[in-house]
Every structure is written in C-alpha cells, then in structure tokens.
Tab-separated table of C-alpha atoms and ligand atoms in Angstrom:
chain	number	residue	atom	x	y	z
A	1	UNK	CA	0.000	0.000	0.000
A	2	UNK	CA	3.060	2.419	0.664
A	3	UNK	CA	4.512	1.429	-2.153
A	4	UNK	CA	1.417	2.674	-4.280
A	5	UNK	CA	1.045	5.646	-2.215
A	6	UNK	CA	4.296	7.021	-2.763
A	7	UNK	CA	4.418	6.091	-6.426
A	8	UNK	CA	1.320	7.808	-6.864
A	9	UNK	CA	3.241	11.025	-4.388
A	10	UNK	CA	5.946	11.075	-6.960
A	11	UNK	CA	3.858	11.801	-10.451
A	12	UNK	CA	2.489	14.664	-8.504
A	13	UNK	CA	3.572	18.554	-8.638
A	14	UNK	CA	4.988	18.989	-4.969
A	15	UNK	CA	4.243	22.316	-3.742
A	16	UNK	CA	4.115	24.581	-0.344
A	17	UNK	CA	1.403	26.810	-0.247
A	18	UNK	CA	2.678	30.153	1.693
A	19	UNK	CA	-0.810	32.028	2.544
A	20	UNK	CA	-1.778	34.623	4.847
A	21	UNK	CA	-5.807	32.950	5.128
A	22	UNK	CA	-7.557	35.175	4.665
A	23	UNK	CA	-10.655	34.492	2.696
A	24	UNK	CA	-9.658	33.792	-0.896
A	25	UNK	CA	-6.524	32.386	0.600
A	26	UNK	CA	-8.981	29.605	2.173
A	27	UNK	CA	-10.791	29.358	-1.009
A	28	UNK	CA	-6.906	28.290	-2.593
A	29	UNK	CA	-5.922	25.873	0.297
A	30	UNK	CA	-9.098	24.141	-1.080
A	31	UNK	CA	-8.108	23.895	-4.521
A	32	UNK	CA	-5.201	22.845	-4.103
A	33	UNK	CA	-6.220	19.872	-1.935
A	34	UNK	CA	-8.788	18.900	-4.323
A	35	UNK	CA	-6.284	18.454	-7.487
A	36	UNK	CA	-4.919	15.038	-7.733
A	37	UNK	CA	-1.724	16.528	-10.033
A	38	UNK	CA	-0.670	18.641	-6.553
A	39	UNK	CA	0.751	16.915	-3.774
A	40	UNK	CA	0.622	19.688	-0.867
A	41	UNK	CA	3.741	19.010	1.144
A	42	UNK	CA	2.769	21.829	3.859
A	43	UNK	CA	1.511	25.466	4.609
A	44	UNK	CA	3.506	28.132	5.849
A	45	UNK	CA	1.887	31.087	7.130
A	46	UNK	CA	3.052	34.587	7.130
A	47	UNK	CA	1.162	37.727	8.448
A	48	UNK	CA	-0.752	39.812	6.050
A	49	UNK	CA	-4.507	39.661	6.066
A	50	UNK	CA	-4.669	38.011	9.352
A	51	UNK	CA	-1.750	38.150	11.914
A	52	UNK	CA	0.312	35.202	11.790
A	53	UNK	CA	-1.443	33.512	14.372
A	54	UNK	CA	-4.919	33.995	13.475
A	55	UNK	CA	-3.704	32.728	10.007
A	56	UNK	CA	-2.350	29.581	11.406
A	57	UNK	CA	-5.625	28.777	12.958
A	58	UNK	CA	-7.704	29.729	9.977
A	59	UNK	CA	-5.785	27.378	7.824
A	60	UNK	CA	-6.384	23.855	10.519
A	61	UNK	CA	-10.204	25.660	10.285
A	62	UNK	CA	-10.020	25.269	6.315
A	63	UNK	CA	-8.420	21.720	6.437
A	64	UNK	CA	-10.540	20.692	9.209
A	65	UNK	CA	-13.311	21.299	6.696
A	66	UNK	CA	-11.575	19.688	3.864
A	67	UNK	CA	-10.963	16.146	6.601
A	68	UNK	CA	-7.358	16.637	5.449
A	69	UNK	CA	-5.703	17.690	9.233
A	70	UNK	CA	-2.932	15.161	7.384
A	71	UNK	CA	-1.297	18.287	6.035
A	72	UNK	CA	1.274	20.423	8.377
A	73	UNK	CA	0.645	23.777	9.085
A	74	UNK	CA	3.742	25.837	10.133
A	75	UNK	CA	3.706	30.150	11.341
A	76	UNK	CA	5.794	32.193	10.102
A	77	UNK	CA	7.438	36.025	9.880
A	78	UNK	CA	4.785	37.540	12.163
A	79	UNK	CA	6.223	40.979	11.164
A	80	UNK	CA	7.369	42.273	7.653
A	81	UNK	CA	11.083	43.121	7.146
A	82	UNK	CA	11.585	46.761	7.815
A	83	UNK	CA	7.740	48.418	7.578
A	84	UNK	CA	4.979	48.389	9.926
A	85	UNK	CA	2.941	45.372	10.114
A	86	UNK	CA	-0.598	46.784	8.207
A	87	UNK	CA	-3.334	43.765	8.210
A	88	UNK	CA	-6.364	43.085	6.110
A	89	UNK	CA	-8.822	42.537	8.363
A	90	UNK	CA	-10.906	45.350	6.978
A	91	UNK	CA	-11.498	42.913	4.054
A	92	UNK	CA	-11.331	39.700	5.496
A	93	UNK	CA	-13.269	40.494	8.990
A	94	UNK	CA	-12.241	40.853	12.533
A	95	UNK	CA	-11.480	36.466	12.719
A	96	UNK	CA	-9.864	36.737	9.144
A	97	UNK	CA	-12.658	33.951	7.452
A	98	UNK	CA	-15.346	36.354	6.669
A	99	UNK	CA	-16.665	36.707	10.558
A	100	UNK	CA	-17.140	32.811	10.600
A	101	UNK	CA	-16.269	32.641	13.974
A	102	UNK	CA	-15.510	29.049	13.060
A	103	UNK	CA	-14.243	26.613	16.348
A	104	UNK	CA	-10.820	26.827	16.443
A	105	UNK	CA	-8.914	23.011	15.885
A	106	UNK	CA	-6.640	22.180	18.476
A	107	UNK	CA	-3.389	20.736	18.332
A	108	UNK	CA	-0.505	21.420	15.493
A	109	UNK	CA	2.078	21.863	17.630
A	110	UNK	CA	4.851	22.310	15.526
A	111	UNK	CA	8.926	21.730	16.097
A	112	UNK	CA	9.614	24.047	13.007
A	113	UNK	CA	9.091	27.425	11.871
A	114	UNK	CA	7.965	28.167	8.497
A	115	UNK	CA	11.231	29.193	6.796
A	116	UNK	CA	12.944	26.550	8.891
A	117	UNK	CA	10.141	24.202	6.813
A	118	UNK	CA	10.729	25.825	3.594
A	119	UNK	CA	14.409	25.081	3.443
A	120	UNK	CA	14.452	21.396	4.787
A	121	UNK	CA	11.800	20.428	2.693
A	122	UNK	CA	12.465	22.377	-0.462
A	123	UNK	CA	16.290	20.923	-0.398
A	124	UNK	CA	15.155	16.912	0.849
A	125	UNK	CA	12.595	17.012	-2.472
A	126	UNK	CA	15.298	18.489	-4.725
A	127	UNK	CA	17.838	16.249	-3.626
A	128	UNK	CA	15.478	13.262	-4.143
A	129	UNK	CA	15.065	14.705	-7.561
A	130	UNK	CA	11.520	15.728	-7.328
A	131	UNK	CA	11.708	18.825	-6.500
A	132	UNK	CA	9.437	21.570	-4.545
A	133	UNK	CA	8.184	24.741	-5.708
A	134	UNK	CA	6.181	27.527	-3.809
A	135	UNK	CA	2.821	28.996	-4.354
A	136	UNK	CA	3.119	32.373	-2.414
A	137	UNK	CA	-0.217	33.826	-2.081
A	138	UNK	CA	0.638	36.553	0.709
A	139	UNK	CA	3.218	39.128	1.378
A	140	UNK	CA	6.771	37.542	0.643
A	141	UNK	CA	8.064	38.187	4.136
A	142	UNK	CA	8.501	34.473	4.702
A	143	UNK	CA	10.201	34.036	1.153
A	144	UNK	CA	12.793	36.736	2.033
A	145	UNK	CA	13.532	35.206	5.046
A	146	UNK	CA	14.291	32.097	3.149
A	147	UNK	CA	16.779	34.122	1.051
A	148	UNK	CA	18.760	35.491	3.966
A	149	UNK	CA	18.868	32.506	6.021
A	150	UNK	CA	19.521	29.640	3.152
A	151	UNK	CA	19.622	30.919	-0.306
A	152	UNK	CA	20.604	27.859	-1.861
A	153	UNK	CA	17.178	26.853	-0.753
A	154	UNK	CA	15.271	29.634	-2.567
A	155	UNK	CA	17.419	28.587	-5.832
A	156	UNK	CA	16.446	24.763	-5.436
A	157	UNK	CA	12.604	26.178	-5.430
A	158	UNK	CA	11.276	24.217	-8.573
A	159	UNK	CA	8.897	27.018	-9.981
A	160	UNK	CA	7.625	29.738	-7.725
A	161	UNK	CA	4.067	31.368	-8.430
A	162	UNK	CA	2.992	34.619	-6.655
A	163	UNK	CA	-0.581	36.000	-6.449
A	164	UNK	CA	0.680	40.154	-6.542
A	165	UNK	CA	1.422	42.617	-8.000
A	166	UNK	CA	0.070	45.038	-10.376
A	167	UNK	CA	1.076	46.034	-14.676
A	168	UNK	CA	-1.606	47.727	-16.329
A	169	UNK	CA	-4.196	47.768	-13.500
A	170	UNK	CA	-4.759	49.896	-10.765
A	171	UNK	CA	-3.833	48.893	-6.907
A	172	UNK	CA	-6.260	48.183	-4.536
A	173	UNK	CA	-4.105	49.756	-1.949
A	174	UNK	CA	-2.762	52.807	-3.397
A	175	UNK	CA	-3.246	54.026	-7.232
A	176	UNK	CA	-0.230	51.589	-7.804
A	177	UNK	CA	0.052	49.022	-5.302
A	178	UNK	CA	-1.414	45.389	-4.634
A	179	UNK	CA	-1.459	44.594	-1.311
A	180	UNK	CA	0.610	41.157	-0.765
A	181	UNK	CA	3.407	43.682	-2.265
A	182	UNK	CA	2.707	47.117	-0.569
A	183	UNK	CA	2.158	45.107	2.596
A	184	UNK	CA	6.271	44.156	2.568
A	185	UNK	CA	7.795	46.013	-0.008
A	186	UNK	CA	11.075	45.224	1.417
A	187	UNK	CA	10.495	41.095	0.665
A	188	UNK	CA	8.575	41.323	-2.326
A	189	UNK	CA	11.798	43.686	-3.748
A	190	UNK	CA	14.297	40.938	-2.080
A	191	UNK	CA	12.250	38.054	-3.823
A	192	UNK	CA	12.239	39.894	-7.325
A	193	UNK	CA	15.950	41.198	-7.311
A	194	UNK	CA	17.314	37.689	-5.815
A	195	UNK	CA	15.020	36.031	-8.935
A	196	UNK	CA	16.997	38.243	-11.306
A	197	UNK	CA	20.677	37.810	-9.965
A	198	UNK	CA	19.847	33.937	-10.458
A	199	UNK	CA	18.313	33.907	-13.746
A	200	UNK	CA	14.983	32.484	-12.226
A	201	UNK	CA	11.284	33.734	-13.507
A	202	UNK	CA	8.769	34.615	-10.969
A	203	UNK	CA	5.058	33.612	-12.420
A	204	UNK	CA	3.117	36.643	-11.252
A	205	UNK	CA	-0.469	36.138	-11.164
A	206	UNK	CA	-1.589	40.140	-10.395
A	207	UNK	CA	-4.609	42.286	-10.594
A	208	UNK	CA	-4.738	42.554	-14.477
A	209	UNK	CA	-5.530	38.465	-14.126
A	210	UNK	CA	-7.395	38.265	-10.848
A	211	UNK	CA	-9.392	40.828	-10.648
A	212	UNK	CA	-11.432	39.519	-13.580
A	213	UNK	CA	-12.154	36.218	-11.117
A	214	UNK	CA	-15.544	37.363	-9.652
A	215	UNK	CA	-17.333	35.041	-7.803
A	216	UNK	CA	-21.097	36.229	-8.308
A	217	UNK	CA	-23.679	35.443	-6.644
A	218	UNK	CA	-25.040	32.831	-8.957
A	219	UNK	CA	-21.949	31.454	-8.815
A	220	UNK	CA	-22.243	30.456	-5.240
A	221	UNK	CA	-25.980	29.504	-5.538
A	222	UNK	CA	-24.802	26.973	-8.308
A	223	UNK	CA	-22.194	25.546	-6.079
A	224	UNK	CA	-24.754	25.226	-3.019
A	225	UNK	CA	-27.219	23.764	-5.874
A	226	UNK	CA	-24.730	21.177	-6.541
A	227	UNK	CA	-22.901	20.202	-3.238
A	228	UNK	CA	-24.778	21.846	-0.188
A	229	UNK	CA	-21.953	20.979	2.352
A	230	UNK	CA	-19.215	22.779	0.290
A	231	UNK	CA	-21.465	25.519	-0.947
A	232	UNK	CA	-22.808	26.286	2.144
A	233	UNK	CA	-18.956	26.576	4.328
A	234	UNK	CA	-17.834	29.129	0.616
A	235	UNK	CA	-20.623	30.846	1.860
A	236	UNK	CA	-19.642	31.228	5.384
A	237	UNK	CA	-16.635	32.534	4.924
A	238	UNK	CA	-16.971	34.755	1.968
A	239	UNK	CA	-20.509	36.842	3.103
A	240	UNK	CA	-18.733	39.535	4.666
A	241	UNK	CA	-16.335	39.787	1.398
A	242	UNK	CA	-19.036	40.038	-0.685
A	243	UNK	CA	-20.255	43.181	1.798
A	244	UNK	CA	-16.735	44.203	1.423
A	245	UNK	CA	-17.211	44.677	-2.660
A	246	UNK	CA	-20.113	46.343	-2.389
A	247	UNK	CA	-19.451	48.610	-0.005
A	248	UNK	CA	-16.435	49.965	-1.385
A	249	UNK	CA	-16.897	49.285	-5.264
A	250	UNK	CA	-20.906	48.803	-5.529
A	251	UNK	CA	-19.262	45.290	-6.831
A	252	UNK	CA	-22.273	42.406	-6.960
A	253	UNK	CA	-19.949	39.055	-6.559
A	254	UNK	CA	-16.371	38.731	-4.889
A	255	UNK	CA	-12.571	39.198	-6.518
A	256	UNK	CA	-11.193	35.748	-5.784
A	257	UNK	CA	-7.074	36.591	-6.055
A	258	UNK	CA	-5.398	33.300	-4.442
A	259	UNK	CA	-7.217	30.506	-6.028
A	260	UNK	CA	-6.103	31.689	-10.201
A	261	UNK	CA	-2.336	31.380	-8.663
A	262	UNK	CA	-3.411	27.751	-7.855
A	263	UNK	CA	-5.101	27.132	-11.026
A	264	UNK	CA	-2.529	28.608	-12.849
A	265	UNK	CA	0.135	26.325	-11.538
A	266	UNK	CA	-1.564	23.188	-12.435
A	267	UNK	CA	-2.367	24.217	-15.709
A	268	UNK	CA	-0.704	27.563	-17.996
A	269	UNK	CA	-3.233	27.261	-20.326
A	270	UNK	CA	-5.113	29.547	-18.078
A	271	UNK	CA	-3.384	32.656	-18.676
A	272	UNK	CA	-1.165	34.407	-20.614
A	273	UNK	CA	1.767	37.215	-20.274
A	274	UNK	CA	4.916	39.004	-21.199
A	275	UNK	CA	8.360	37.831	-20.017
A	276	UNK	CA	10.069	41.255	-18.478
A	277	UNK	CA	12.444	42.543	-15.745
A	278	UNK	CA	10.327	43.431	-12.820
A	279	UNK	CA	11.508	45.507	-9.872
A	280	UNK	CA	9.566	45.916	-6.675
A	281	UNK	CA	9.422	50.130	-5.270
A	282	UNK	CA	10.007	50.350	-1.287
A	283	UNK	CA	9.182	53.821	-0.566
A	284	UNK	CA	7.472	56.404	-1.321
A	285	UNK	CA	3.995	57.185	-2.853
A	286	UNK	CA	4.524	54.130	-4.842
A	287	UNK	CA	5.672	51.949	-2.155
A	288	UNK	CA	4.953	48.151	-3.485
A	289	UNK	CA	4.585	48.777	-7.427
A	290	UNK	CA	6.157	46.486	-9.675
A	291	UNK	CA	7.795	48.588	-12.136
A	292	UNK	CA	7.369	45.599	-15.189
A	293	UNK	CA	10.166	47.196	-18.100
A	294	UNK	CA	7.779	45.775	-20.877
A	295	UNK	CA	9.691	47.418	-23.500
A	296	UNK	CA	13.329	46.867	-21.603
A	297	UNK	CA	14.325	49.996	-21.498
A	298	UNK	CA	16.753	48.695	-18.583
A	299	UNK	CA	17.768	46.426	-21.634
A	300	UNK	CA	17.722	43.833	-17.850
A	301	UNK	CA	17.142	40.163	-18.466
A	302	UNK	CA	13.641	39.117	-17.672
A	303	UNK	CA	12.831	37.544	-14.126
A	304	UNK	CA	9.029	37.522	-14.188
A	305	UNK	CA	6.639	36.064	-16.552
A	306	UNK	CA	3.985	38.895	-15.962
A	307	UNK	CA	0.582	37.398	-16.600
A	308	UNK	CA	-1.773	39.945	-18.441
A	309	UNK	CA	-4.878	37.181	-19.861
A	310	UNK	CA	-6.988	34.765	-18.286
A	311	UNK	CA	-9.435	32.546	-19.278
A	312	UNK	CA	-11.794	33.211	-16.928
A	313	UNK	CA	-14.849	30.728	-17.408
A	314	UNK	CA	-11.832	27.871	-18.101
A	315	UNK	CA	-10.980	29.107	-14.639
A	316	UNK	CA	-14.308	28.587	-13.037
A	317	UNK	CA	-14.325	25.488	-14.997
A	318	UNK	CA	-11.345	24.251	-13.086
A	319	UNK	CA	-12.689	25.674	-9.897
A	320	UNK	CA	-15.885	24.596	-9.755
A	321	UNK	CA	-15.150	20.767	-10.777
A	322	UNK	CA	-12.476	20.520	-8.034
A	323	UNK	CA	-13.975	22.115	-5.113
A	324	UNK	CA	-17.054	20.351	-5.817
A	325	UNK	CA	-15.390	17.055	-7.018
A	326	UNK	CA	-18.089	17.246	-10.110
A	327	UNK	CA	-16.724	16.103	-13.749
A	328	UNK	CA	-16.243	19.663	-16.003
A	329	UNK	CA	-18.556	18.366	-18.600
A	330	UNK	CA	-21.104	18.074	-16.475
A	331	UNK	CA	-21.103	21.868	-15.379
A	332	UNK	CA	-22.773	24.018	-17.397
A	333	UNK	CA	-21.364	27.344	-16.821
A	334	UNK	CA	-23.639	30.062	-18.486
A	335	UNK	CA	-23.190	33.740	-19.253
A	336	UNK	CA	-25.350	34.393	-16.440
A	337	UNK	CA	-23.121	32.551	-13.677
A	338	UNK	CA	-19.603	33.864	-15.186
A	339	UNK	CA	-19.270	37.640	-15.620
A	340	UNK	CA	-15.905	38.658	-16.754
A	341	UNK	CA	-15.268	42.102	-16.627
A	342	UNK	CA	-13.137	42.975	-19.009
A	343	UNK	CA	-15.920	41.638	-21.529
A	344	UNK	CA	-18.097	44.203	-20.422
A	345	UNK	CA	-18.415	47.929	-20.873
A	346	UNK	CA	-18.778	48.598	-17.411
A	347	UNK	CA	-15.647	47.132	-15.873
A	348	UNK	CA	-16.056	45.497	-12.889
A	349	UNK	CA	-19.178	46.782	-12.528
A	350	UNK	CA	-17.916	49.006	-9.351
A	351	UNK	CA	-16.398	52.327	-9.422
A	352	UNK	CA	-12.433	51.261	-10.830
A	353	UNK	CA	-11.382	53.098	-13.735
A	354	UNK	CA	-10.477	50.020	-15.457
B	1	LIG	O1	-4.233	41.838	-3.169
B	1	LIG	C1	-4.859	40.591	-3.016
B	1	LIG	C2	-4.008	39.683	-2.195
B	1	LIG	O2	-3.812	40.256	-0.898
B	1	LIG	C3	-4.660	38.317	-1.941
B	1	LIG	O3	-3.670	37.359	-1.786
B	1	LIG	C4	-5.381	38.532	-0.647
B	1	LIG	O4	-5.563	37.316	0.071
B	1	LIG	C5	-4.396	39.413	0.086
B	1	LIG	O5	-3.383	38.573	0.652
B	2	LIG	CA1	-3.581	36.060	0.269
C-alpha cells in the first residue's frame, strides 16, 4: 500500500502553499487539496490579512473542513522586514474567514518554523530529484527570510508562483500598489531582485488576471445547488467579502485573487503574459509597485513572466469541478453565472477606472 502511495506522491507537482488565510486564501488551500496533479507538502503562514497567528488557525479551520488535518501547518514572519505590520482585516473580517467565527482546531504543535520548513523540505525534495516549488499567495516576508537565512534553498525552489502585484491595472491599496506587495515592499523587492541575480522567472499572477475572477452570486448559488456541504462553508466565509465589494466598489460578486495562482500552476493554459524585468518600489507614494520594463528599457534580463490574460470561465471550470469534485462536462457554466469584466463595458461593474 506504501509502495502505491508514494508512487502515486511522486507523479504529482509537490508544492508549499505560503498564505496569509484570509478568505480567498482559504478558497486556494481548497483547490489545491482537491487536485490530484498537486501533492501539498505543507503550509507556511506569514502575516498579512490576518496576523500570523490567526492565520495559522484559519488554515487547521479550512483543512478541518476539507478532513485533510494530514497536512502540516507551520507560522511564520509575524512581522514584515523593515515596515509596519498593516493587516487586512478590513477585508477579510475581525477572525480573518469572513466573521465565521468558526471553532478553532486544536493541536498542530509544531517543532519548526515556516522558513525553517521551507528550506528542509524544499532541499530533501530536490535532492530526491523531485523537486518543490512555492505557491506564495501573501506578502513575501517568509520568502525573504528564506533568502537570507539559506539561499541555496530559494534557488532549489522548482517554480515559484505569486498571487501580486500590479502592470496595467490599478492597486487596490494605493493608485499603484497590490497589497501582498505594498504590505512588505522590502520582501517582495528581495524576492524579485534575488530572482533576477539567479536567472529564475517569478510567475506573477496580479490584478490585471485576478481581478477579472468574480465570484457572483449565482456562482455560489450553483455551487450550493450542486454540493450543499461545500457551498454552504464558501458561503460562510466569503458573506462579509461580498459586503466588502459592495461597499467599497458597488461590486455584486467577490474578486477571488489566491485561487487563479493555484489554477494557474496546475495548468498555464489559463493565462497568458509578457516575459520582463520586474523591480519591486520600497518607498514612497509608490511603495509596493512592480515597475514591469515591458519594453526593456533597462535592456535587464527578464525575471518575471507577468501574466496579463486569463481565461476566466476555463478558470471557473477548473474551480468549480475541483472544489465540488463534479466532472467539467457536467457543469454548465452560463453567461449568467460567469461575468468577466473585461468583456463588459462597465468594468467590474464598481467604481475602478479600469
Ligand atoms: O491583493 C490581493 C491579495 O492580498 C490576496 O492574496 C489577498 O488574500 C491578500 O493577501
Ligand atoms: Ca492572500
């Protein structure tokens, strides 16, 4: 039975999912569990929506839900590197899952840190030859950290995919800035500028791709339509986000960042880009923009693959059929459950100057 079990472990995509849950963060942890190509090796947490703690405990809440307490949970940086430590719990609610208030799950004591996870597990995969890469769906304080304690680490990270970011879009937390970026400038500029000494690529799955993931209302009624239990805990923890859109962008439906990053890992068919040198701005009125030199006028190698198109009903196609563990074909995924905005002459339907 081992035998099988680890056979079927090694045709898989190893990843660590680095989160900062977080509603749409939650949403991702349960993707990624439902794809048999990903074989989750952990979750490191690292403060941004929710402080580190509260994110720790929303995760075991999310895989408590999922039965899959199998899968270690380790905290993380608890502050960024230099600035202040700014959450989202104006977004997310006071308990970080959408005012849940779900029970908290005991136990989890853990030996390791994140980081201290990060590097054993990312080098013990690579030197097995299967190697490990990172899905960073928060600020990159814990990826920095990474960098400065064990950089060989960081360069043994298979592929690394970050929800952040912003090229042609605006910010949504200053004209320029996304927030997993503006909320640690400092390790999101570290990340980037450590990518481009080393030749890597950084996949980064910003607001030109995800804010064109709305999950409307519909949406949700189909997935309570087809599985209750699931429908109803999306519900539960994405109520207040929904209040969230509307109050602040008269937005009818949700912007779902962290789960495209997901998608997009398991299959790049989803989205599309440009290849360019991307730097990360630290101060200043427009602290946490990535500066993307589309037209290399730093005549710099490129270290991102900048994603600018999604397919965004393949998306909910995806979505939908994993969460809910329902074949794609038998979805049927009308105009009236997917809206994508950039379709329609309105935008997002809320008050962005798209
Ligand atoms: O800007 C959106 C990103 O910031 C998402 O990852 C969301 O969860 C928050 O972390
Ligand atoms: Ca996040």
């Amino acid at each position: 039975m081992e035998n099988v079990r680890e056979q079927r472990q090694s045709t898989k995509k190893h990843v660590i999912i680095d989160c900062d849950p977080g509603i749409d963060d939650s949403l991702a942890i349960m993707l990624a569990l439902s794809m048999e190509e990903l074989w989750v090796e952990g979750i490191t947490i690292v403060c941004g929506n929710s402080p580190v703690e509260m994110g720790f405990g929303n995760a075991k809440k999310v895989l408590k839900q999922m039965d899959r307490l199998d899968i270690p949970v380790f905290q993380g940086e608890a502050q960024p590197l230099k600035r202040e430590y700014v959450n989202a719990l104006d977004t997310h609610g006071e308990d970080g899952l959408g005012e849940s208030f779900l029970p908290e799950v005991p136990g989890y004591g853990q030996s390791l840190d994140a980081v201290s996870f990060m590097s054993e597990r990312i080098r013990s995969l690579s030197e097995k030859g299967n190697g490990c890469s990172v899905i960073a769906l928060g600020p990159m304080t814990n990826l920095a950290r990474l960098i400065q304690r064990d950089g060989e680490a960081f360069s043994m990270i298979d592929e690394l995919v970050s929800m952040g970011g912003s090229f042609r879009n605006h910010g949504n937390c200053s004209p320029v800035a996304e927030y997993n970026y503006w909320a640690d400038p400092d390790a999101a500029a570290l990340v980037y500028d450590t990518a481009y000494r080393t030749g890597r690529e950084i996949a980064m799955v910003g607001l030109d791709v995800t804010r064109r993931i709305v999950l409307t209302p519909d949406l949700l009624e189909y997935m309570k339509r087809l599985k209750p239990e699931t429908g109803r805990f999306v519900q539960a923890i994405t109520k207040f986000y929904y209040d969230f859109h509307w109050k602040w962008e008269h937005l009818i439906g949700c912007v779902i960042n962290d789960p495209l990053a997901v998608a997009y890992f398991a299959d790049r068919s989803l989205c599309g880009g440009i290849r360019a040198y991307t730097a990360v701005e630290t101060g200043g009125i427009s602290m946490g923009q990535t500066v993307v030199d589309s037209m290399s006028f730093y005549k710099k190698r490129p270290n991102a693959l900048v994603l600018t198109q999604v397919d965004v009903r393949g998306f909910f196609r995806l979505f939908l059929s994993r969460i809910l563990g329902i074949p794609e074909e038998e979805l049927d995924l009308t105009d009236q459950l997917v809206r994508d905005p950039a379709q329609s002459t309105e935008g997002t339907g809320g008050r962005d100057i798209i």
